[in-house]
DNA sequence: GCGGATAATACTGTATCCATAATTATGAAC
DNA sequence: GTTCATAATTATGGATACAGTATTATCCGC
């Protein structure tokens, strides 16, 4: 999150950024497995670039926590410990709860305040939720998670705190390391859906406190689901 | 914060890390002023290194938000906007409040639970606070801020959530951009001291909720102080 | 046969070099 | 005199080459 980022929408991303994005995708897909060593030269060759932008990209990923740089030893894909999960999720719940709270307040103040299209923001959220219901019914996990992310992002946008969003995104980048595992959870989607309904209901009632609590519990519920999984495997 | 970082304590930091650290110091000291262009070549020459580690260091600082990388335009020191302050401090207050809350709980559970030296952790905090009182009396702003930081770090350590600490540290890295300004605030030290007393009192009473609130207000008070300053200048 | 030491190999980390793009200065035209 | 266009300069971004260190394998000694 840059303090000054009001540059023109053009300005294509630098090569190292593109490389970082491709690496993230591979890590999330577990094509680069947690704990695996990253062969700079091999990957650079594969991408058709030199080691320089590859190394710069790895520095960025290291700052994000997706990889671990061991001096003179090379670069390894990060792996989450149980302790990491125990520490991250409560914080994420705290932050996401605040987002829900702020977003609800914005909805409420938009109700009586401005003259703009009556609660169009809420309609957007409701539409996304409806999509969630559909994908859940179709048992389409990938689409569900995609729309789920869109829902949370829309809420963040509504809350209007870029730094809050920034921190959440940083955390989520790391949590995504378990995305593959999360997708394997049968029943989690239904549970998630129930929780989302509670969030949406609180939003509709403009009950900021309830929205915050519902979101908070929703996040912690996600962590509990991961616990189940790890215990089983 | 690395998921796997249990490497040997040796392994000296890579050159780019050292460079990043030196750059941070210069930025905080406003030797590299907010908004200023960073001349890679000149700085590399000055440090007696090549541009490669310098560029890698800048990538790291960019990830931290301390500098802004404009493609094909170079690197500029970040500058905080009023909006940044308005968005950051409430989040920081939220997180630091949680730290105080958790730390207090740890103190409380250590009281009846374990057999170890009776509330030695609290004594450490009390000792740091006593130092704060001394430096405040001597009007030694630099030392005050140093010990203040130590106090907050000790509290984080006590809270025992590495990710919570990690996020706070990330934010503080950025907030430090205004450190020079904060130091110029006459009267802020006395105010800060009063708030610290409230925090310490809550800790002593093992009142987690009060500690959280006191810390929360303490952080927001810091932001209010910066407001005053900006209005004046 | 096993353990330690040494040498070879391979990868990280740093430096140098080249190309491309952006900015600025200079000159010409209106 | 001002503005626009073009050229030159300068810095960024990327590639390649080199050095240093860690790891591993092999050989010698016990």
Coordinates of C-alpha atoms (C1' of nucleotides) in Angstrom, one line a residue:
Chain A
X1 CA 0.0 0.0 0.0
X2 CA 1.7 3.1 -1.2
X3 CA 1.3 6.5 0.3
X4 CA 1.5 8.1 -3.1
X5 CA 0.1 5.9 -5.7
X6 CA -1.9 8.2 -7.8
X7 CA 0.0 7.4 -11.0
X8 CA -1.7 7.0 -14.3
X9 CA -3.5 3.7 -14.7
X10 CA -1.1 2.7 -17.4
X11 CA 2.5 1.9 -16.6
X12 CA 2.7 -1.8 -17.1
X13 CA 4.0 -3.8 -14.1
X14 CA 7.7 -4.4 -13.9
X15 CA 9.0 -7.8 -14.9
X16 CA 9.8 -8.8 -11.4
X17 CA 6.2 -8.1 -10.4
X18 CA 4.9 -10.4 -13.1
X19 CA 7.4 -13.1 -12.1
X20 CA 6.3 -12.7 -8.4
X21 CA 2.7 -13.1 -9.5
X22 CA 3.4 -16.3 -11.4
X23 CA 5.4 -17.6 -8.5
X24 CA 2.5 -16.9 -6.1
X25 CA 0.2 -18.8 -8.4
X26 CA 2.5 -21.8 -8.4
X27 CA 2.9 -21.7 -4.6
X28 CA -0.8 -21.5 -4.0
X29 CA -1.4 -24.4 -6.4
X30 CA 1.3 -26.4 -4.5
X31 CA 3.2 -26.8 -7.8
X32 CA 5.9 -25.4 -5.6
X33 CA 5.2 -27.4 -2.4
X34 CA 5.7 -26.0 1.1
X35 CA 9.2 -26.5 2.2
X36 CA 10.5 -27.2 -1.3
X37 CA 13.7 -25.6 -2.5
X38 CA 13.3 -23.1 -5.3
X39 CA 15.9 -23.4 -8.0
X40 CA 16.4 -19.9 -9.2
X41 CA 18.3 -20.8 -12.4
X42 CA 15.8 -23.5 -13.4
X43 CA 12.8 -21.3 -12.9
X44 CA 14.5 -18.3 -14.6
X45 CA 15.2 -20.5 -17.6
X46 CA 11.7 -21.8 -17.6
X47 CA 10.3 -18.3 -17.6
X48 CA 12.8 -17.2 -20.2
X49 CA 14.4 -14.6 -18.0
X50 CA 17.6 -14.1 -16.2
X51 CA 18.2 -14.6 -12.5
X52 CA 18.1 -10.9 -11.7
X53 CA 14.3 -10.3 -11.9
X54 CA 13.8 -13.8 -10.5
X55 CA 15.8 -12.9 -7.4
X56 CA 14.0 -9.6 -7.0
X57 CA 10.7 -11.4 -7.2
X58 CA 11.9 -13.8 -4.5
X59 CA 12.8 -10.9 -2.3
X60 CA 9.3 -9.6 -2.6
X61 CA 7.8 -13.0 -1.8
X62 CA 10.1 -13.3 1.1
X63 CA 8.8 -9.9 2.4
X64 CA 5.3 -11.3 2.0
X65 CA 6.2 -14.4 3.9
X66 CA 5.5 -16.8 1.1
X67 CA 9.1 -18.0 0.9
X68 CA 11.9 -18.1 3.3
X69 CA 15.4 -16.9 2.3
X70 CA 18.2 -18.7 4.0
X71 CA 21.5 -16.9 3.6
X72 CA 23.9 -18.9 1.3
X73 CA 21.3 -21.7 1.4
X74 CA 18.8 -20.5 -1.1
X75 CA 15.1 -20.0 -1.1
X76 CA 12.4 -22.3 0.2
X77 CA 8.6 -22.2 0.0
X78 CA 7.2 -21.3 3.4
X79 CA 5.1 -23.8 5.4
X80 CA 2.5 -22.9 7.9
X81 CA 2.7 -24.5 11.3
X82 CA -0.2 -25.2 13.6
X83 CA 1.1 -22.3 15.7
X84 CA 1.0 -20.0 12.8
X85 CA -2.7 -20.9 12.2
X86 CA -3.4 -20.4 15.9
X87 CA -1.8 -17.0 15.9
X88 CA -3.1 -15.7 12.5
X89 CA -6.7 -16.5 12.6
X90 CA -7.6 -14.6 15.8
X91 CA -5.9 -11.5 14.3
X92 CA -7.6 -12.0 11.0
X93 CA -10.9 -12.4 12.8
X94 CA -10.3 -9.2 14.6
X95 CA -9.5 -7.2 11.4
X96 CA -12.3 -8.7 9.3
X97 CA -14.7 -8.1 12.2
X98 CA -13.7 -4.5 12.1
X99 CA -14.2 -4.4 8.3
X100 CA -17.8 -5.7 8.8
X101 CA -18.4 -3.2 11.5
X102 CA -17.2 -0.2 9.5
X103 CA -19.0 -1.4 6.3
X104 CA -22.2 -1.6 8.2
X105 CA -21.8 1.9 9.6
X106 CA -21.2 3.1 6.1
X107 CA -24.3 1.5 4.9
X108 CA -26.3 3.0 7.8
X109 CA -25.0 6.5 7.2
X110 CA -25.7 6.2 3.5
X111 CA -29.3 5.3 4.3
X112 CA -30.3 8.7 5.8
X113 CA -27.4 10.8 4.6
X114 CA -26.9 11.0 0.9
X115 CA -29.4 11.0 -1.9
X116 CA -27.7 8.4 -4.1
X117 CA -29.3 5.1 -5.3
X118 CA -30.9 3.6 -2.2
X119 CA -28.5 1.1 -0.6
X120 CA -27.0 0.0 -4.0
X121 CA -24.0 -1.1 -2.0
X122 CA -26.0 -3.6 0.0
X123 CA -27.6 -4.8 -3.2
X124 CA -24.2 -5.6 -4.6
X125 CA -23.4 -7.6 -1.5
X126 CA -26.7 -9.4 -1.6
X127 CA -26.1 -10.2 -5.3
X128 CA -22.7 -11.7 -4.4
X129 CA -24.3 -13.7 -1.6
X130 CA -26.9 -15.0 -4.0
X131 CA -24.1 -16.2 -6.2
X132 CA -22.6 -17.9 -3.3
X133 CA -25.8 -19.7 -2.6
X134 CA -25.9 -20.9 -6.2
X135 CA -22.3 -22.2 -6.3
X136 CA -22.8 -23.9 -3.0
X137 CA -25.9 -25.6 -4.3
X138 CA -23.9 -26.7 -7.4
X139 CA -21.1 -27.8 -5.0
X140 CA -18.6 -25.7 -7.1
X141 CA -15.8 -25.1 -4.6
X142 CA -13.6 -23.1 -6.8
X143 CA -16.3 -20.7 -7.9
X144 CA -17.5 -20.5 -4.3
X145 CA -14.1 -19.4 -3.0
X146 CA -13.8 -17.0 -5.8
X147 CA -17.1 -15.2 -5.1
X148 CA -16.4 -15.5 -1.4
X149 CA -13.2 -13.5 -1.9
X150 CA -15.1 -11.0 -4.0
X151 CA -17.7 -10.6 -1.2
X152 CA -15.0 -9.9 1.4
X153 CA -13.2 -7.5 -0.9
X154 CA -16.5 -5.6 -1.6
X155 CA -17.0 -5.3 2.2
X156 CA -13.4 -4.0 2.6
X157 CA -14.1 -1.5 -0.2
X158 CA -17.2 -0.4 1.6
X159 CA -15.4 -0.1 4.9
X160 CA -13.1 2.4 3.1
X161 CA -10.0 1.8 5.2
X162 CA -7.2 1.0 2.8
X163 CA -4.7 0.1 5.5
X164 CA -7.1 -2.2 7.1
X165 CA -7.6 -3.9 3.7
X166 CA -3.9 -3.9 3.2
X167 CA -3.2 -5.8 6.4
X168 CA -5.9 -8.3 5.7
X169 CA -4.6 -8.9 2.2
X170 CA -1.1 -9.5 3.6
X171 CA -2.5 -12.1 5.9
X172 CA -4.6 -13.7 3.3
X173 CA -1.7 -14.0 1.0
X174 CA -0.1 -16.2 3.6
X175 CA -3.3 -18.1 4.6
X176 CA -3.7 -19.0 1.0
X177 CA -0.9 -21.5 1.5
X178 CA -3.6 -23.7 2.9
X179 CA -6.2 -23.0 0.2
X180 CA -5.6 -26.4 -1.3
X181 CA -6.4 -28.0 2.0
X182 CA -9.4 -25.8 2.6
X183 CA -10.9 -26.9 -0.7
X184 CA -10.8 -30.5 0.4
X185 CA -13.1 -29.8 3.3
X186 CA -16.5 -31.4 2.7
X187 CA -19.3 -29.7 4.5
X188 CA -17.2 -26.5 5.0
X189 CA -19.0 -24.8 2.2
X190 CA -22.4 -25.4 3.8
X191 CA -21.2 -24.2 7.1
X192 CA -19.6 -21.1 5.5
X193 CA -22.8 -20.4 3.8
X194 CA -24.8 -20.4 7.0
X195 CA -22.3 -17.9 8.5
X196 CA -22.5 -15.7 5.5
X197 CA -26.2 -15.6 5.8
X198 CA -25.8 -14.3 9.4
X199 CA -23.4 -11.6 8.2
X200 CA -25.7 -10.5 5.4
X201 CA -28.7 -10.4 7.8
X202 CA -26.7 -8.1 10.2
X203 CA -25.7 -5.9 7.3
X204 CA -29.4 -5.7 6.2
X205 CA -30.4 -4.7 9.7
X206 CA -27.6 -2.2 9.8
X207 CA -26.4 -3.8 13.0
X208 CA -22.7 -3.1 13.1
X209 CA -22.0 -4.9 16.2
X210 CA -23.8 -8.1 15.1
X211 CA -22.0 -7.9 11.7
X212 CA -18.6 -7.6 13.4
X213 CA -19.4 -10.6 15.7
X214 CA -20.8 -12.7 12.8
X215 CA -17.7 -12.0 10.7
X216 CA -15.4 -12.6 13.6
X217 CA -17.0 -16.0 14.3
X218 CA -17.0 -16.8 10.6
X219 CA -13.2 -16.4 10.4
X220 CA -12.6 -18.4 13.5
X221 CA -14.9 -21.1 12.1
X222 CA -12.6 -21.3 9.1
X223 CA -9.7 -22.0 11.4
X224 CA -11.6 -24.6 13.3
X225 CA -12.3 -26.4 10.0
X226 CA -8.6 -26.5 9.2
X227 CA -8.0 -28.0 12.6
X228 CA -10.4 -30.8 11.8
X229 CA -8.6 -31.5 8.6
X230 CA -5.1 -31.6 10.1
X231 CA -6.3 -33.9 12.8
X232 CA -7.8 -36.2 10.2
X233 CA -4.7 -36.4 8.0
Chain B
X1 CA 7.8 -13.3 9.9
X2 CA 8.9 -16.6 8.6
X3 CA 7.1 -19.8 9.2
X4 CA 10.4 -21.7 9.4
X5 CA 13.1 -19.6 10.9
X6 CA 14.8 -22.0 13.2
X7 CA 18.1 -21.6 11.6
X8 CA 21.3 -21.3 13.6
X9 CA 21.8 -17.9 15.2
X10 CA 24.9 -17.3 13.1
X11 CA 24.6 -16.9 9.4
X12 CA 25.3 -13.2 9.0
X13 CA 22.6 -11.2 7.2
X14 CA 23.0 -10.8 3.5
X15 CA 24.4 -7.6 2.1
X16 CA 21.0 -6.4 0.8
X17 CA 19.6 -6.7 4.3
X18 CA 22.3 -4.6 5.8
X19 CA 21.8 -2.0 3.0
X20 CA 18.0 -2.1 3.7
X21 CA 18.7 -1.4 7.4
X22 CA 21.0 1.5 6.6
X23 CA 18.4 2.9 4.2
X24 CA 15.7 2.6 6.9
X25 CA 17.8 4.5 9.3
X26 CA 18.3 7.3 6.8
X27 CA 14.7 7.5 5.9
X28 CA 13.6 7.7 9.6
X29 CA 16.2 10.4 10.2
X30 CA 14.8 12.3 7.2
X31 CA 18.3 12.3 5.7
X32 CA 16.3 10.8 2.9
X33 CA 13.3 13.1 3.0
X34 CA 9.7 12.0 2.3
X35 CA 9.1 12.3 -1.5
X36 CA 12.8 12.6 -2.3
X37 CA 14.2 10.7 -5.2
X38 CA 16.6 8.0 -4.3
X39 CA 19.7 7.9 -6.5
X40 CA 20.6 4.2 -6.7
X41 CA 24.0 4.8 -8.2
X42 CA 25.0 7.5 -5.9
X43 CA 24.0 5.6 -2.8
X44 CA 25.6 2.4 -4.0
X45 CA 28.8 4.3 -4.6
X46 CA 28.6 5.8 -1.1
X47 CA 28.0 2.4 0.5
X48 CA 30.9 1.0 -1.6
X49 CA 28.7 -1.6 -3.2
X50 CA 27.2 -2.2 -6.6
X51 CA 23.7 -1.4 -7.7
X52 CA 22.5 -5.0 -7.5
X53 CA 22.2 -5.3 -3.7
X54 CA 21.0 -1.7 -3.6
X55 CA 18.2 -2.5 -5.9
X56 CA 17.3 -5.6 -4.0
X57 CA 17.2 -3.6 -0.8
X58 CA 14.9 -1.1 -2.4
X59 CA 12.5 -3.8 -3.4
X60 CA 12.3 -4.9 0.2
X61 CA 11.7 -1.4 1.4
X62 CA 9.0 -1.0 -1.3
X63 CA 7.3 -4.1 0.1
X64 CA 7.4 -2.5 3.5
X65 CA 5.9 0.7 2.1
X66 CA 8.9 2.9 3.0
X67 CA 9.6 3.7 -0.6
X68 CA 7.5 3.8 -3.7
X69 CA 8.8 2.3 -6.9
X70 CA 7.6 4.0 -10.0
X71 CA 8.3 1.8 -13.1
X72 CA 11.0 3.3 -15.3
X73 CA 10.8 6.4 -13.0
X74 CA 12.9 5.3 -10.1
X75 CA 12.5 5.1 -6.4
X76 CA 11.0 7.7 -4.0
X77 CA 10.7 7.9 -0.3
X78 CA 7.1 7.4 0.8
X79 CA 5.2 10.2 2.4
X80 CA 2.2 9.8 4.7
X81 CA -1.0 11.6 3.9
X82 CA -3.5 12.7 6.5
X83 CA -5.7 10.0 5.1
X84 CA -3.0 7.4 5.8
X85 CA -2.8 8.6 9.4
X86 CA -6.6 8.5 9.8
X87 CA -6.7 4.9 8.5
X88 CA -3.6 3.5 10.2
X89 CA -4.0 4.6 13.7
X90 CA -7.4 3.1 14.4
X91 CA -6.1 -0.2 13.1
X92 CA -2.9 0.1 15.2
X93 CA -5.1 0.9 18.2
X94 CA -7.1 -2.2 17.6
X95 CA -4.0 -4.4 17.4
X96 CA -2.1 -2.8 20.2
X97 CA -5.3 -3.0 22.3
X98 CA -5.4 -6.7 21.6
X99 CA -1.8 -7.1 22.6
X100 CA -2.5 -5.4 26.0
X101 CA -5.5 -7.6 26.5
X102 CA -3.6 -10.8 25.8
X103 CA -0.6 -9.8 27.8
X104 CA -2.8 -9.1 30.8
X105 CA -4.4 -12.5 30.4
X106 CA -1.0 -14.1 30.4
X107 CA -0.1 -12.3 33.5
X108 CA -3.3 -13.4 35.2
X109 CA -2.9 -17.0 34.2
X110 CA 0.8 -16.9 35.3
X111 CA -0.4 -15.7 38.8
X112 CA -2.3 -18.8 39.8
X113 CA -1.0 -21.3 37.3
X114 CA 2.7 -21.8 37.2
X115 CA 5.3 -21.9 39.9
X116 CA 7.7 -19.6 38.3
X117 CA 9.1 -16.4 39.8
X118 CA 6.0 -14.4 41.0
X119 CA 4.9 -12.0 38.3
X120 CA 8.5 -11.3 37.1
X121 CA 7.0 -10.3 33.8
X122 CA 5.1 -7.5 35.4
X123 CA 8.2 -6.4 37.2
X124 CA 10.0 -6.0 33.9
X125 CA 7.2 -3.8 32.6
X126 CA 7.1 -1.8 35.8
X127 CA 10.8 -1.3 35.6
X128 CA 10.5 -0.1 32.0
X129 CA 7.7 2.3 33.1
X130 CA 9.9 3.6 35.9
X131 CA 12.5 4.4 33.3
X132 CA 9.9 6.2 31.2
X133 CA 9.1 8.3 34.2
X134 CA 12.8 9.2 34.7
X135 CA 13.4 10.1 31.0
X136 CA 10.2 12.1 31.0
X137 CA 11.3 14.0 34.1
X138 CA 14.7 14.7 32.4
X139 CA 12.8 15.7 29.2
X140 CA 14.9 13.3 27.2
X141 CA 12.7 12.7 24.2
X142 CA 15.0 10.3 22.4
X143 CA 15.5 8.0 25.4
X144 CA 11.8 8.2 26.2
X145 CA 10.8 7.0 22.7
X146 CA 13.4 4.3 22.9
X147 CA 12.1 2.9 26.2
X148 CA 8.6 3.4 25.1
X149 CA 9.3 1.1 22.2
X150 CA 10.9 -1.4 24.5
X151 CA 7.8 -1.3 26.7
X152 CA 5.5 -2.0 23.8
X153 CA 7.8 -4.8 22.5
X154 CA 7.9 -6.4 25.9
X155 CA 4.1 -6.4 26.0
X156 CA 4.0 -8.0 22.6
X157 CA 6.4 -10.6 23.7
X158 CA 4.2 -11.3 26.7
X159 CA 1.1 -11.5 24.6
X160 CA 2.9 -14.3 22.7
X161 CA 1.3 -13.9 19.3
X162 CA 4.1 -13.5 16.8
X163 CA 1.8 -12.6 14.0
X164 CA 0.1 -9.9 15.9
X165 CA 3.5 -8.5 16.7
X166 CA 4.5 -8.9 13.1
X167 CA 1.6 -6.8 11.8
X168 CA 2.2 -4.2 14.4
X169 CA 5.8 -4.0 13.5
X170 CA 4.9 -3.6 9.9
X171 CA 2.7 -0.7 10.7
X172 CA 5.2 0.9 13.0
X173 CA 7.9 0.8 10.3
X174 CA 5.6 3.0 8.3
X175 CA 4.5 5.2 11.1
X176 CA 8.1 5.9 12.0
X177 CA 8.1 8.1 9.0
X178 CA 6.6 10.7 11.3
X179 CA 8.9 10.0 14.2
X180 CA 10.8 13.2 13.6
X181 CA 7.6 15.1 13.8
X182 CA 6.4 13.3 16.9
X183 CA 9.6 14.2 18.7
X184 CA 8.9 17.9 18.2
X185 CA 5.6 17.7 20.1
X186 CA 6.0 19.5 23.4
X187 CA 3.7 18.2 26.1
X188 CA 3.1 14.9 24.3
X189 CA 5.6 13.1 26.5
X190 CA 3.7 14.1 29.6
X191 CA 0.4 13.1 28.1
X192 CA 1.9 9.8 26.9
X193 CA 3.2 9.2 30.4
X194 CA -0.3 9.6 32.0
X195 CA -1.7 7.1 29.5
X196 CA 1.1 4.7 30.3
X197 CA 0.3 4.9 33.9
X198 CA -3.3 3.9 33.2
X199 CA -2.1 0.9 31.1
X200 CA 0.3 -0.2 33.9
X201 CA -2.4 0.1 36.5
X202 CA -4.7 -2.1 34.4
X203 CA -1.9 -4.6 34.0
X204 CA -1.3 -4.6 37.7
X205 CA -5.0 -5.2 38.4
X206 CA -5.0 -7.9 35.8
X207 CA -7.9 -6.2 34.1
X208 CA -7.5 -7.2 30.5
X209 CA -10.5 -5.2 29.2
X210 CA -9.2 -2.0 30.9
X211 CA -5.7 -2.6 29.6
X212 CA -7.1 -3.0 26.1
X213 CA -9.1 0.1 26.3
X214 CA -6.2 2.1 27.9
X215 CA -3.8 1.0 25.2
X216 CA -6.4 1.7 22.5
X217 CA -6.9 5.2 23.7
X218 CA -3.2 5.7 24.1
X219 CA -2.6 4.9 20.4
X220 CA -5.4 7.2 19.3
X221 CA -4.1 9.9 21.5
X222 CA -0.8 9.7 19.6
X223 CA -2.7 10.3 16.3
X224 CA -4.5 13.2 17.8
X225 CA -1.2 14.7 18.8
X226 CA 0.0 14.4 15.2
X227 CA -3.1 16.2 14.1
X228 CA -2.4 19.1 16.3
X229 CA 1.1 19.3 14.9
X230 CA 0.0 19.3 11.3
X231 CA -2.6 21.9 11.9
X232 CA 0.0 24.1 13.5
X233 CA 2.6 23.8 10.7
Chain C
dG1 C1' 35.0 -51.4 7.2
dC2 C1' 34.2 -46.9 9.0
dG3 C1' 35.3 -42.2 9.8
dG4 C1' 37.4 -38.0 8.8
dA5 C1' 39.5 -34.8 5.7
dT6 C1' 40.1 -32.8 1.3
dA7 C1' 38.8 -31.7 -3.2
dA8 C1' 35.4 -31.0 -6.7
dT9 C1' 31.0 -29.3 -7.9
dA10 C1' 27.2 -26.4 -7.7
dC11 C1' 24.5 -22.6 -6.2
dT12 C1' 24.2 -18.2 -4.0
dG13 C1' 25.6 -13.5 -3.9
dT14 C1' 27.8 -9.5 -6.1
dA15 C1' 29.6 -6.8 -9.9
dT16 C1' 29.8 -5.2 -14.5
dC17 C1' 27.7 -4.3 -18.9
dC18 C1' 24.2 -3.3 -22.3
dA19 C1' 19.7 -1.8 -24.0
dT20 C1' 15.6 0.7 -23.6
dA21 C1' 12.8 4.3 -22.1
dA22 C1' 12.0 8.8 -20.1
dT23 C1' 13.2 13.5 -19.3
dT24 C1' 15.3 17.6 -20.5
dA25 C1' 17.5 20.8 -23.3
dT26 C1' 18.1 22.9 -27.6
dG27 C1' 16.6 24.6 -31.8
dA28 C1' 13.3 25.9 -35.2
dA29 C1' 8.9 27.5 -36.7
dC30 C1' 4.9 30.2 -36.0
Chain D
dG1 C1' 8.5 35.3 -27.4
dT2 C1' 6.4 31.0 -26.9
dT3 C1' 5.5 26.3 -28.2
dC4 C1' 6.4 22.0 -30.2
dA5 C1' 9.4 18.7 -32.0
dT6 C1' 13.6 16.3 -32.0
dA7 C1' 17.9 14.8 -30.2
dA8 C1' 21.0 13.9 -26.5
dT9 C1' 21.8 12.6 -21.9
dT10 C1' 20.9 9.9 -18.0
dA11 C1' 18.9 6.5 -15.2
dT12 C1' 16.3 2.2 -14.8
dG13 C1' 15.6 -2.6 -16.0
dG14 C1' 17.7 -6.9 -17.4
dA15 C1' 21.5 -10.1 -18.7
dT16 C1' 25.7 -12.1 -18.1
dA17 C1' 30.0 -13.0 -16.0
dC18 C1' 32.7 -13.9 -11.7
dA19 C1' 33.9 -14.9 -7.0
dG20 C1' 33.0 -17.1 -2.6
dT21 C1' 31.0 -20.5 0.2
dA22 C1' 28.5 -24.6 1.3
dT23 C1' 27.6 -29.3 0.3
dT24 C1' 28.7 -33.6 -1.2
dA25 C1' 31.4 -37.3 -2.8
dT26 C1' 35.6 -39.6 -2.9
dC27 C1' 39.9 -41.1 -1.1
dC28 C1' 43.1 -42.1 2.4
dG29 C1' 44.1 -43.5 6.9
dC30 C1' 43.2 -45.9 11.0

